[in-house]
Coordinates of C-alpha atoms in Angstrom, one line a residue:
M204 CA 7.9 -11.7 -7.6
L205 CA 9.9 -15.0 -8.0
E206 CA 7.0 -17.5 -8.6
P207 CA 7.2 -17.1 -12.4
Y208 CA 10.8 -18.4 -12.4
Q209 CA 9.7 -21.7 -10.7
T210 CA 9.0 -23.3 -14.0
C211 CA 12.7 -22.6 -15.3
H212 CA 14.4 -25.6 -13.8
Q213 CA 17.6 -24.8 -15.7
L214 CA 18.2 -21.4 -14.3
R215 CA 21.8 -20.7 -13.3
V216 CA 21.5 -17.0 -12.5
I217 CA 18.9 -15.0 -10.8
A218 CA 19.9 -11.2 -10.1
L219 CA 17.0 -8.9 -9.4
E220 CA 16.7 -5.5 -7.9
T221 CA 13.5 -4.3 -6.6
P222 CA 12.3 -1.2 -4.9
Y223 CA 9.7 -3.2 -3.1
R224 CA 9.9 -5.0 0.1
P225 CA 9.6 -8.7 -0.7
T226 CA 8.1 -10.7 2.2
L227 CA 10.2 -13.9 1.6
T228 CA 10.0 -16.3 4.4
D229 CA 12.2 -19.4 5.1
N230 CA 9.5 -21.6 3.8
D231 CA 8.8 -19.3 0.7
L232 CA 12.5 -19.4 -0.2
E233 CA 12.7 -23.2 0.3
D234 CA 9.6 -23.9 -1.9
L235 CA 11.3 -21.5 -4.6
V236 CA 14.8 -23.0 -4.6
K237 CA 13.6 -26.6 -4.9
A238 CA 13.0 -25.6 -8.6
W239 CA 16.5 -24.4 -9.2
P240 CA 19.0 -27.3 -8.7
H241 CA 21.5 -25.7 -11.1
L242 CA 21.4 -22.3 -9.7
E243 CA 24.9 -20.7 -9.3
V244 CA 24.0 -17.1 -8.6
F245 CA 21.1 -15.7 -6.6
H246 CA 20.9 -12.1 -5.8
L247 CA 17.7 -10.4 -4.5
I248 CA 18.5 -6.9 -3.9
Q249 CA 16.1 -4.4 -2.1
H250 CA 17.1 -0.9 -3.6
G251 CA 16.2 2.2 -2.0
I252 CA 14.7 0.7 1.2
P253 CA 16.4 2.2 4.2
Y254 CA 15.2 -0.1 6.8
P255 CA 13.9 -3.2 5.1
L256 CA 12.0 -5.8 7.2
V257 CA 13.8 -9.1 7.4
H258 CA 11.9 -12.4 7.3
L259 CA 14.4 -14.9 6.4
T260 CA 16.6 -16.7 8.9
L261 CA 19.5 -19.0 8.7
R262 CA 17.1 -21.8 8.2
G263 CA 16.1 -20.2 4.9
I264 CA 19.9 -19.8 4.1
T265 CA 20.4 -23.5 4.8
A266 CA 17.5 -24.6 2.5
L267 CA 19.0 -22.4 -0.2
L268 CA 22.4 -24.1 0.1
Y269 CA 20.8 -27.6 0.4
H270 CA 18.7 -27.3 -2.7
C271 CA 21.3 -25.4 -4.7
P272 CA 24.5 -27.2 -4.4
K273 CA 26.2 -25.3 -7.2
L274 CA 25.6 -22.0 -5.6
R275 CA 28.7 -19.7 -5.6
H276 CA 27.3 -16.1 -5.0
F277 CA 24.3 -15.0 -3.2
A278 CA 22.9 -11.8 -1.7
L279 CA 19.8 -11.7 0.5
M280 CA 18.9 -10.1 3.7
F281 CA 18.3 -12.5 6.6
D282 CA 18.5 -12.5 10.4
A283 CA 21.8 -13.9 11.5
T284 CA 21.3 -13.1 15.3
W285 CA 20.6 -16.6 16.2
V286 CA 20.9 -20.2 14.9
P287 CA 17.5 -22.0 14.8
E288 CA 17.7 -25.4 16.5
D289 CA 16.7 -27.3 13.4
T290 CA 19.2 -25.6 11.4
A291 CA 22.1 -27.5 12.8
L292 CA 20.4 -30.8 11.9
L293 CA 19.5 -29.5 8.5
S294 CA 23.0 -28.2 7.8
R295 CA 24.8 -31.7 8.4
G296 CA 26.3 -32.9 5.2
I297 CA 25.9 -29.5 3.3
L298 CA 29.5 -28.4 2.0
S299 CA 28.6 -25.3 0.0
A300 CA 30.8 -23.8 -2.7
V301 CA 29.7 -20.3 -1.9
K302 CA 32.5 -17.9 -2.1
Y303 CA 30.5 -14.5 -2.0
M304 CA 27.8 -13.6 0.3
G305 CA 25.9 -10.5 0.1
V306 CA 24.2 -9.5 3.3
D307 CA 23.3 -5.9 2.9
R308 CA 21.9 -4.6 6.3
S309 CA 21.2 -8.3 7.6
P310 CA 21.2 -8.1 11.3
V311 CA 23.9 -10.3 13.0
S312 CA 25.1 -11.4 16.3
P313 CA 28.7 -11.9 17.1
S314 CA 28.1 -15.2 18.8
D315 CA 30.1 -18.4 18.6
D316 CA 27.0 -20.4 17.4
V317 CA 26.5 -17.9 14.3
A318 CA 30.2 -18.0 13.5
A319 CA 30.3 -21.8 13.6
Y320 CA 27.2 -22.0 11.4
F321 CA 29.0 -19.9 8.8
S322 CA 32.4 -21.8 9.0
T323 CA 30.6 -25.2 8.8
I324 CA 28.0 -24.7 6.0
M325 CA 30.3 -22.2 3.9
P326 CA 33.8 -23.4 4.4
Y327 CA 35.0 -21.7 1.2
L328 CA 33.5 -18.2 1.8
E329 CA 35.8 -15.4 0.7
V330 CA 33.8 -12.2 0.5
V331 CA 31.1 -10.9 2.7
C332 CA 29.5 -7.6 1.4
V333 CA 27.5 -5.3 3.8
H334 CA 25.5 -2.2 3.0
D335 CA 28.0 0.1 4.3
R336 CA 30.6 0.6 7.3
H337 CA 27.8 1.5 9.7
G338 CA 25.3 -0.7 11.4
D339 CA 26.4 -4.2 11.9
W340 CA 29.8 -3.9 10.1
S341 CA 32.0 -4.7 13.1
Q342 CA 29.7 -7.7 14.0
W343 CA 30.2 -9.3 10.4
Q344 CA 34.0 -8.5 10.7
W345 CA 33.9 -10.6 14.0
I346 CA 32.0 -13.3 12.5
C347 CA 34.5 -13.4 9.5
S348 CA 37.4 -13.3 11.9
Q349 CA 36.3 -16.6 13.4
H350 CA 35.9 -18.3 9.9
Q351 CA 38.6 -20.7 8.8
Q352 CA 39.0 -18.7 5.4
I353 CA 38.8 -15.2 7.2
P354 CA 36.5 -13.8 4.5
V355 CA 37.0 -10.2 3.6
V356 CA 34.3 -7.7 4.6
R357 CA 33.5 -5.0 2.2
E358 CA 30.8 -2.7 1.1
N359 CA 28.0 -3.8 -1.3
L360 CA 29.0 -4.0 -4.8
S361 CA 27.3 -1.6 -7.3
P362 CA 25.1 -3.5 -9.8
E363 CA 27.7 -2.8 -12.5
E364 CA 30.6 -4.3 -10.3
L365 CA 28.3 -7.4 -9.6
R366 CA 27.6 -7.9 -13.3
I367 CA 31.4 -7.7 -14.2
I368 CA 32.1 -10.2 -11.5
L369 CA 29.4 -12.6 -12.4
T370 CA 29.7 -12.5 -16.2
G371 CA 33.5 -12.0 -16.4
T372 CA 32.7 -9.2 -19.1
G373 CA 33.9 -5.8 -19.4
D374 CA 35.9 -3.8 -16.8
H375 CA 35.4 -0.4 -15.2
H376 CA 36.7 1.3 -18.5
N377 CA 34.7 -0.7 -20.9
T378 CA 31.3 -2.1 -19.7
Y379 CA 28.6 -3.5 -21.5
F380 CA 24.9 -3.2 -20.5
S381 CA 22.0 -5.4 -21.7
R382 CA 18.3 -5.1 -21.1
D383 CA 18.4 -8.5 -19.4
W384 CA 21.1 -7.5 -16.9
E385 CA 19.8 -4.1 -16.2
W386 CA 16.1 -5.0 -15.9
K387 CA 14.4 -3.7 -12.8
S388 CA 10.8 -4.4 -11.8
L389 CA 8.5 -1.4 -11.1
R390 CA 5.6 -3.6 -10.7
N391 CA 4.4 -4.5 -7.2
W392 CA 4.0 -8.3 -7.4

């Protein structure tokens, strides 16, 4: 689904919503993001999938932050129940500007290692959005309580709220929609 965008090296924003289950692995994500050094926003939202499979780990998130140093916002599902050994080595020297992280239904473990990972690699994190107040909500709250910035945990933003935050246009009384922003892929890539 994302391969056609690899030739667009100046991309700053990718925000896609899909009803399909992308099987994005750590290696797949790293291969993709190498082409987008200017990326500031990366949202891959799986819409309408009650229990999506998760293939990404913190290793993939580390690659995203390493190859996209300008990244400020991202939303992906990933496994945050453990920190892969090589991730600690890979994350050295990365000081990400990420302030918003959407985790949707990402599994997480309230462990010191996972909390330290987020504090170290995303020191400016302000908001963590989860799918709803069920599932792993309390685990994400614990992770955020260990972070030096103590990010706010909130429910996922609607596509409209996200567009307003990312583009700085409109408000809840006066919103503007464009085909580019509201585009949804119905094709199974």
